[in-house]
XYZ file of C-alpha atoms in Angstrom:
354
model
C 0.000 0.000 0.000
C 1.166 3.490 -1.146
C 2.183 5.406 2.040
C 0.611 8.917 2.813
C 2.374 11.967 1.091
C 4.381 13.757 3.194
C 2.909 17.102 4.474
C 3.787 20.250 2.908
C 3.782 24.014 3.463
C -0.171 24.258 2.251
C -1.202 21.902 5.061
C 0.681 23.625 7.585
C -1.390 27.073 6.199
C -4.502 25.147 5.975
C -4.694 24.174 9.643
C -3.936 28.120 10.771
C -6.003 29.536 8.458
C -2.923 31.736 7.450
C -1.401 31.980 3.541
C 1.532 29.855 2.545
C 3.837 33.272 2.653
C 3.406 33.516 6.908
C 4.681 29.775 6.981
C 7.333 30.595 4.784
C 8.316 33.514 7.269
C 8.202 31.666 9.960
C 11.041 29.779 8.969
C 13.184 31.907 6.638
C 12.311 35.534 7.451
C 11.496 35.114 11.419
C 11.592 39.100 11.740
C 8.358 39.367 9.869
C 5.780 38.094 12.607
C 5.341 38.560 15.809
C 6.685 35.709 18.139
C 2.915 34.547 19.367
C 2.189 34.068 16.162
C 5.539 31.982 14.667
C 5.330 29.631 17.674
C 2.089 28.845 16.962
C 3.198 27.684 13.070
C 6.359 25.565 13.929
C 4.387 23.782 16.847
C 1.612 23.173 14.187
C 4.346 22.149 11.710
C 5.551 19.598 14.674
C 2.702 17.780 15.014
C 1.968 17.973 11.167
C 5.375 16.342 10.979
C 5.830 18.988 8.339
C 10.067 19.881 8.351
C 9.889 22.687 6.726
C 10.818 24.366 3.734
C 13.259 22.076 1.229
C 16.745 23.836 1.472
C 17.784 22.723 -1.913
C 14.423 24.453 -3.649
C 15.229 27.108 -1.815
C 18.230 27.615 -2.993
C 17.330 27.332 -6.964
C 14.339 30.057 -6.113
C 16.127 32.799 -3.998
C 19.726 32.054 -6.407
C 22.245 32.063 -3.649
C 22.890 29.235 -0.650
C 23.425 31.954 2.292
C 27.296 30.111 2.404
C 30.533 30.810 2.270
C 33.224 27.843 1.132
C 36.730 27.849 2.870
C 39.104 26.065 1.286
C 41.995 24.910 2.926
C 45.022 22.647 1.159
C 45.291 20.836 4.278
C 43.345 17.929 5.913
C 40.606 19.182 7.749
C 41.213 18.595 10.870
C 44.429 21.478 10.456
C 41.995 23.709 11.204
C 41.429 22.596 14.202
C 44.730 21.340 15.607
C 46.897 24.380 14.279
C 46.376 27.092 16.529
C 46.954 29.980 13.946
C 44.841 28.293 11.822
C 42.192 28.676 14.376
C 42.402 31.768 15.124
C 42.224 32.356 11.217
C 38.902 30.303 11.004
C 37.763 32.004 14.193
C 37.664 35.761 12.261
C 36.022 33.912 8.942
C 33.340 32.645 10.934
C 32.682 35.705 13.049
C 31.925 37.961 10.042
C 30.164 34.790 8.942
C 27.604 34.851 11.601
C 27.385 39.042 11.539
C 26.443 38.551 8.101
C 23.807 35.290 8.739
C 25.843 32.969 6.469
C 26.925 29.516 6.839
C 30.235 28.577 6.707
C 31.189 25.269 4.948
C 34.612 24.022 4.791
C 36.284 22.476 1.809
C 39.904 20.569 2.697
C 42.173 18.961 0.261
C 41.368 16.126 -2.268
C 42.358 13.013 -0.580
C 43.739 10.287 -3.289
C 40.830 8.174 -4.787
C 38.510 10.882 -3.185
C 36.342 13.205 -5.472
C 37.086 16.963 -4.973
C 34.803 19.000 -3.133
C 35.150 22.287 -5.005
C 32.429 21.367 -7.833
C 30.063 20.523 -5.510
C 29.906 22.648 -2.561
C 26.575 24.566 -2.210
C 28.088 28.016 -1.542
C 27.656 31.944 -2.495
C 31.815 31.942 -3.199
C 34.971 30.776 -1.554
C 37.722 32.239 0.896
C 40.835 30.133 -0.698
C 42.948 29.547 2.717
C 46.076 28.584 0.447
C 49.653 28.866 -0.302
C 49.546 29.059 -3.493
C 45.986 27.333 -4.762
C 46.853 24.021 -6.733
C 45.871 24.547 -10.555
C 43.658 21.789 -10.605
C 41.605 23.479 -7.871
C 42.082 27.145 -9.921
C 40.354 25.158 -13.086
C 37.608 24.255 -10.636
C 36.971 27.149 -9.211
C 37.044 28.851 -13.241
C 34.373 26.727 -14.134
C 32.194 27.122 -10.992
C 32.137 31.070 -11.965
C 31.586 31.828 -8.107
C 33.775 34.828 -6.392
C 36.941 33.719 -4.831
C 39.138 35.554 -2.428
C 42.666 34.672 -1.279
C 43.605 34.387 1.908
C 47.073 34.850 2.306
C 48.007 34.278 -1.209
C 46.173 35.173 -4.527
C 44.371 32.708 -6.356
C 45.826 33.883 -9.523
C 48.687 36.025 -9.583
C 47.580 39.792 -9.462
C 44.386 39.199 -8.314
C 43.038 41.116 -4.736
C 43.670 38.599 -1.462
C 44.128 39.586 2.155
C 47.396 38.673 3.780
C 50.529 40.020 5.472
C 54.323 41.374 3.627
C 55.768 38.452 4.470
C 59.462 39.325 3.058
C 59.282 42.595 5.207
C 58.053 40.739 8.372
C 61.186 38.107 8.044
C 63.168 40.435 6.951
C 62.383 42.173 10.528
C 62.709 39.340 12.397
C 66.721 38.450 11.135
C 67.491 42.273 11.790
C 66.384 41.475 15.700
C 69.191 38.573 15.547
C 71.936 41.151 13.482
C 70.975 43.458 15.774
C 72.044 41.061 19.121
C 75.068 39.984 17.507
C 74.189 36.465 15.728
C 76.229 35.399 12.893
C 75.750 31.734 12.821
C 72.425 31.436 12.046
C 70.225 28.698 11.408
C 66.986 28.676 9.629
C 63.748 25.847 10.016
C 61.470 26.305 6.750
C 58.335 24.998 6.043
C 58.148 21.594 4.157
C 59.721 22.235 0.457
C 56.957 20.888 -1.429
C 54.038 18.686 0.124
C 54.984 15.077 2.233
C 58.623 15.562 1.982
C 61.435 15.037 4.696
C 62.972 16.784 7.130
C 65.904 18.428 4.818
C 69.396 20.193 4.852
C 68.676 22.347 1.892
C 71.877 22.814 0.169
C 71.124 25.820 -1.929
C 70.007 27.877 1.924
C 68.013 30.516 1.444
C 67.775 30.490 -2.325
C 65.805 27.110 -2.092
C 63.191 26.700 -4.692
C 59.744 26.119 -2.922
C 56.508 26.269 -4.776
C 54.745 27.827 -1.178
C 54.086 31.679 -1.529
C 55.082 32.368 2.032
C 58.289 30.456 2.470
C 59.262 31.709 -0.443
C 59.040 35.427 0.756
C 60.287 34.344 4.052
C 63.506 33.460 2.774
C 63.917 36.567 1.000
C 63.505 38.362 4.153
C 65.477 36.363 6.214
C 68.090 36.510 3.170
C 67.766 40.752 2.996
C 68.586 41.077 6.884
C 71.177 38.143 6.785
C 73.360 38.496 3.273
C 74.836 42.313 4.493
C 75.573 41.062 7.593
C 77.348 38.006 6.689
C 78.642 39.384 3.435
C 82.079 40.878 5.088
C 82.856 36.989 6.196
C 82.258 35.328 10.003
C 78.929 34.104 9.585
C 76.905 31.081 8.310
C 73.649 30.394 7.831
C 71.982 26.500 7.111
C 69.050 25.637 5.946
C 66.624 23.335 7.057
C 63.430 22.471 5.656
C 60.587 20.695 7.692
C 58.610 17.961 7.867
C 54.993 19.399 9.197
C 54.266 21.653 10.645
C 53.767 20.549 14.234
C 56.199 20.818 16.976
C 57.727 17.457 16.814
C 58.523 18.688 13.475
C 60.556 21.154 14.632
C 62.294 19.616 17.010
C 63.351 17.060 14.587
C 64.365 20.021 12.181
C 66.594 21.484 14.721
C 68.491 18.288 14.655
C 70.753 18.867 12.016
C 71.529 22.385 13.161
C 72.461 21.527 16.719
C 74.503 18.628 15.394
C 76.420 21.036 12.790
C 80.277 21.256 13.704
C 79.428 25.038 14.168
C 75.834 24.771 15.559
C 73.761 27.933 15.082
C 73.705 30.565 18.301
C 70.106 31.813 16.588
C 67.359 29.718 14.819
C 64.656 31.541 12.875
C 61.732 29.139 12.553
C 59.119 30.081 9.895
C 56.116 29.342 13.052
C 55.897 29.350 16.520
C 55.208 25.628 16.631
C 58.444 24.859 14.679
C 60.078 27.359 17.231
C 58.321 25.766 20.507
C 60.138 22.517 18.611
C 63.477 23.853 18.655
C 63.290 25.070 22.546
C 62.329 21.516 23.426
C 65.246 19.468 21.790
C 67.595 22.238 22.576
C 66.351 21.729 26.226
C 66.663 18.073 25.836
C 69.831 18.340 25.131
C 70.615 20.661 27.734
C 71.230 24.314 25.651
C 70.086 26.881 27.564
C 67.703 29.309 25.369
C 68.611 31.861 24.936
C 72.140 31.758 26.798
C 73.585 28.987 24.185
C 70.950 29.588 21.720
C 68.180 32.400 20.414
C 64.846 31.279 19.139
C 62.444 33.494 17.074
C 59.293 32.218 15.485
C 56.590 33.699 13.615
C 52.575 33.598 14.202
C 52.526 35.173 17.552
C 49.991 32.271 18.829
C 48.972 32.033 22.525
C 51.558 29.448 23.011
C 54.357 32.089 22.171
C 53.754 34.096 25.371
C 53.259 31.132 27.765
C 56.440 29.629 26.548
C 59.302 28.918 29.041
C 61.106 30.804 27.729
C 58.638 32.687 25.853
C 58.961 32.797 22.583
C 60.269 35.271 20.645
C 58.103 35.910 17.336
C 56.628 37.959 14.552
C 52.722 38.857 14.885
C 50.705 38.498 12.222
C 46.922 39.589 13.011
C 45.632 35.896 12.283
C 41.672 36.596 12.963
C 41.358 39.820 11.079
C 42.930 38.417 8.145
C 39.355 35.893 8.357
C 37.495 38.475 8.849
C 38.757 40.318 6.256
C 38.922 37.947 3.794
C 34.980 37.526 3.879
C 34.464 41.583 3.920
C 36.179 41.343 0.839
C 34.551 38.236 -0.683
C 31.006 39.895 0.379
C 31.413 43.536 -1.402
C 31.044 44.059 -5.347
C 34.377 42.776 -6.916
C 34.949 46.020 -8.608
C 35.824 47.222 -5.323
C 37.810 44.358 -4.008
C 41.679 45.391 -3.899
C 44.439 43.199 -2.302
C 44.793 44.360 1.472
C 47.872 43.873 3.284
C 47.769 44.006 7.423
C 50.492 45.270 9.792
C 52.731 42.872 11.720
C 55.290 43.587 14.042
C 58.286 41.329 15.646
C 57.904 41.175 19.546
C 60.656 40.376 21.737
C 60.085 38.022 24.853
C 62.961 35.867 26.733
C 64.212 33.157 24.073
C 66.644 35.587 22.276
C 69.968 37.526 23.954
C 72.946 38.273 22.714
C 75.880 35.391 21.852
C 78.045 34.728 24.340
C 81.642 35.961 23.406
């Protein structure tokens, strides 16, 4: 036997004596009746069994989803285990919510796993990546949605929110000039996706396909070259694993183990830097008597370091934010928007000892 139809907007109207448009307020445009009166429709609804209007028709008859995509070129759970990350995510949502949108997040392609980009029922995309992978840009192209970087552009020239990430580095190697460092070592990010912890042998002229390292080098390499040009320094190279703090621990291996181990170590994040501390502690180096640490990210860990850390802040939440204000206004006025960052010195960096 054929089971009843399910009930539908016009039954819900029918029982109230009301038209279909105050049950359709009720559940999409709640500021349009008094509260009395849209209690009184979703308990009807209830014991109608009616669920309510079908999000997907909705969609096709109003033209936009009410969401906003963020796509990450990490697993998803980075967002929730990185803590700049986080706070990143934390500013995306918040305009999110000011603006009543969903937020719906989009992490890498897994292998043998269909990409989420065509699909995702979303008004446009904040691209959390460094750089976006082509195959993703040709997605994106076809799904004729707005896109804004975060961090990096999704194609060269186009507007994104992020920080100068050459002049922020760049900052952070003067500190070490400034203390006296000339043996420097440096803990990048990975040089291209799942590789090993590695002694890069070109330093800081490395090629890396990531937006940021690159740039970070070239600051590091603008504060470091004059200083070292006139002879009595060295700097090494090391790239990283991951991006978690075991990672840089096992990064600062090779430096501490160099014949002329490093008195500084500039690590490209705080977790790579909180890393370092511990296997130089392991090993009994006392930071920053035998050794000066800087990082970069300025996360809460930084400051409740022992020492603390050392690090370059970078205004992680407003660069969320941001990114949505930007996705959200008319793209003729979107135009790339680059926020202030400053290096703040804590305990884990002093001068060499002579």
């Amino acid at each position: 036997m054929p089971s009843d139809p399910p009930p539908r907007m016009r039954d819900v109207a029918r029982a109230l004596g009301v038209s279909q448009a105050t049950v359709s307020n009720a559940f999409n445009r709640p500021d349009q009746l008094s509260r009395e009166l849209r209690d009184r429709i979703l308990s009807a609804a209830r014991d109608l069994g009616y669920p309510g209007p079908d999000p997907i028709a909705n969609t096709f008859r109003r033209g936009r989803t009410g969401a906003i995509g963020l796509i990450i070129h990490e697993p998803l759970q980075y967002l929730f285990e990185d803590p700049a990350a986080r706070l990143t995510m934390a500013g995306v949502a918040r305009v999110c919510g000011e603006h009543g949108s969903s937020l719906v997040l989009v992490p890498r392609a897994e292998p043998g796993l269909p990409d989420v980009v065509p699909t995702a029922l979303v008004d446009g995309f904040v691209a959390f990546c460094d750089p976006l992978e082509p195959e993703r840009r040709e997605l994106l192209r076809a799904r004729r949605l707005p896109v804004v970087g975060l961090d990096a552009p999704v194609t060269p020239g186009e507007p994104y929110v992020g920080i100068d990430d050459r002049a922020a580095a760049r900052a952070a190697a003067a500190h070490l000039v400034a203390l006296g460092h000339r043996r420097i070592g440096v803990i990048s990010f990975a040089l291209a996706r799942d590789s090993e912890t590695t002694v890069v042998p070109a330093g800081l002229d490395a090629p890396t396909g990531y937006v940021a390292n690159r740039a970070r080098l070239d600051g590091y390499r603008d504060a470091l070259g004059p200083a070292l040009g006139g002879g009595g320094g060295a700097i090494v190279v090391v790239a990283a694993r991951g991006v978690e703090e075991a990672d840089g621990a096992a990064a600062a291996v090779p430096l501490l183990d160099h014949a002329e181990p490093p008195t500084a170590i500039l690590a490209m994040s705080d977790r790579l830097a909180l890393g370092v501390i511990a296997e130089a502690t392991r090993r009994g180096i006392d930071v920053p008597g035998d050794l000066s640490v800087v990082g970069f990210d300025d996360v809460p860990a930084a400051s409740a370091a022992d020492p603390a850390l050392t690090t370059v802040r970078q205004p992680h939440a407003r660069k969320g934010a941001e990114a949505v204000r930007m996705l959200l206004r008319p793209a003729s006025t979107r135009q790339a928007l680059i926020l202030p960052t400053e290096v703040v010195v804590r305990a884990s960096t002093a001068p060499p000892r002579t």
